[in-house]
Protein backbone atom coordinates (compact mmCIF):
# COMPACT_ATOMS: atom_id res chain seq x y z
CA LEU A 1 0.00 0.00 0.00
CA PHE A 2 2.56 2.53 1.07
CA ASN A 3 4.97 1.80 -1.80
CA ARG A 4 2.29 3.09 -4.16
CA PHE A 5 2.09 6.58 -2.67
CA TYR A 6 5.79 7.43 -2.18
CA TYR A 7 5.86 10.89 -0.55
CA ASP A 8 2.08 11.15 -0.24
CA VAL A 9 1.90 8.30 2.25
CA PRO A 10 -1.57 8.29 3.81
CA PHE A 11 -0.66 8.30 7.49
CA HIS A 12 -3.05 7.04 10.14
CA VAL A 13 -4.47 4.17 8.11
CA ASN A 14 -5.63 1.21 10.16
CA ILE A 15 -5.79 -1.97 8.09
CA ASN A 16 -7.96 -4.78 9.48
CA LEU A 17 -8.21 -8.16 7.83
CA THR A 18 -11.89 -9.00 8.27
CA GLN A 19 -12.00 -12.32 6.41
CA MET A 20 -9.58 -14.74 4.82
CA ALA A 21 -10.87 -18.11 3.68
CA VAL A 22 -10.39 -20.67 0.92
CA ARG A 23 -13.64 -21.83 -0.63
CA SER A 24 -14.29 -25.41 -1.69
CA ASP A 25 -13.70 -24.43 -5.35
CA GLY A 26 -10.16 -23.28 -4.43
CA LEU A 27 -10.77 -19.53 -4.50
CA MET A 28 -9.14 -17.56 -1.68
CA ARG A 29 -11.40 -14.73 -0.45
CA VAL A 30 -9.79 -11.85 1.42
CA ASN A 31 -11.71 -8.89 2.82
CA ALA A 32 -9.89 -5.98 4.42
CA HIS A 33 -11.14 -2.78 5.98
CA LEU A 34 -9.11 0.43 5.76
CA ARG A 35 -10.03 2.92 8.47
CA VAL A 36 -8.60 6.45 8.29
CA LEU A 37 -8.52 9.20 10.91
CA ASN A 38 -8.89 12.08 8.50
CA LYS A 39 -11.55 12.40 5.80
CA ASN A 40 -8.97 14.01 3.49
CA VAL A 41 -7.12 10.68 3.26
CA VAL A 42 -10.09 8.82 1.73
CA PRO A 43 -9.71 10.35 -1.77
CA ILE A 44 -5.97 9.56 -1.68
CA LEU A 45 -6.67 5.90 -0.91
CA ILE A 46 -9.48 5.53 -3.43
CA GLY A 47 -7.88 7.59 -6.19
CA LYS A 48 -9.53 9.19 -9.19
CA HIS A 49 -12.40 6.94 -10.34
CA GLY A 50 -11.21 4.28 -7.87
CA LEU A 51 -7.86 3.81 -9.61
CA ASN A 52 -5.74 3.45 -6.46
CA LEU A 53 -8.18 1.05 -4.86
CA ARG A 54 -8.31 -1.07 -8.03
CA TRP A 55 -4.51 -1.05 -8.16
CA MET A 56 -4.33 -2.28 -4.57
CA VAL A 57 -6.84 -5.07 -5.29
CA GLU A 58 -4.95 -6.21 -8.39
CA ASP A 59 -1.59 -6.06 -6.60
CA VAL A 60 -2.74 -8.03 -3.55
CA GLU A 61 -4.57 -10.61 -5.68
CA SER A 62 -1.47 -11.10 -7.82
CA LYS A 63 0.84 -11.49 -4.83
CA LEU A 64 -1.51 -13.91 -3.05
CA SER A 65 -1.91 -16.00 -6.21
CA GLN A 66 1.85 -16.17 -6.73
CA ARG A 67 2.59 -17.05 -3.11
CA TYR A 68 -0.15 -19.66 -2.55
CA ARG A 69 -0.61 -20.85 -6.15
CA ILE A 70 -4.39 -20.45 -6.05
CA ARG A 71 -6.85 -17.91 -7.41
CA SER A 72 -7.76 -15.07 -5.10
CA LYS A 73 -10.44 -12.40 -4.78
CA VAL A 74 -9.70 -9.35 -2.63
CA THR A 75 -12.11 -6.63 -1.52
CA PHE A 76 -11.33 -3.46 0.41
CA SER A 77 -13.72 -1.18 2.24
CA VAL A 78 -12.75 2.31 3.41
CA SER A 79 -14.25 4.37 6.22
CA ILE A 80 -13.46 7.29 8.49
CA SER A 81 -12.80 6.43 12.12
CA LYS A 82 -15.32 7.64 14.69
CA HIS A 83 -12.33 9.07 16.56
CA SER A 84 -11.18 11.11 13.58
CA ALA A 85 -9.16 14.28 13.79
CA LYS A 86 -11.28 17.35 13.26
């Protein structure tokens, strides 16, 4: 995630793995939740027309498939923490 943004690293991102399971058909499902403290970080994570989020999905799916030699499907959700900085 952070290699993608170089100097515009979105600080205060909490990444929670909410689900990781291999289905009976061999597909690995991974769901992760990205929680940010500042609402200004959300557009950085998502990117224009969802480009950054799609890049993250493709990158993680590719790395999981290479490492475990099975197909994978990754989903991310993004929200602002209730304890966000004002």
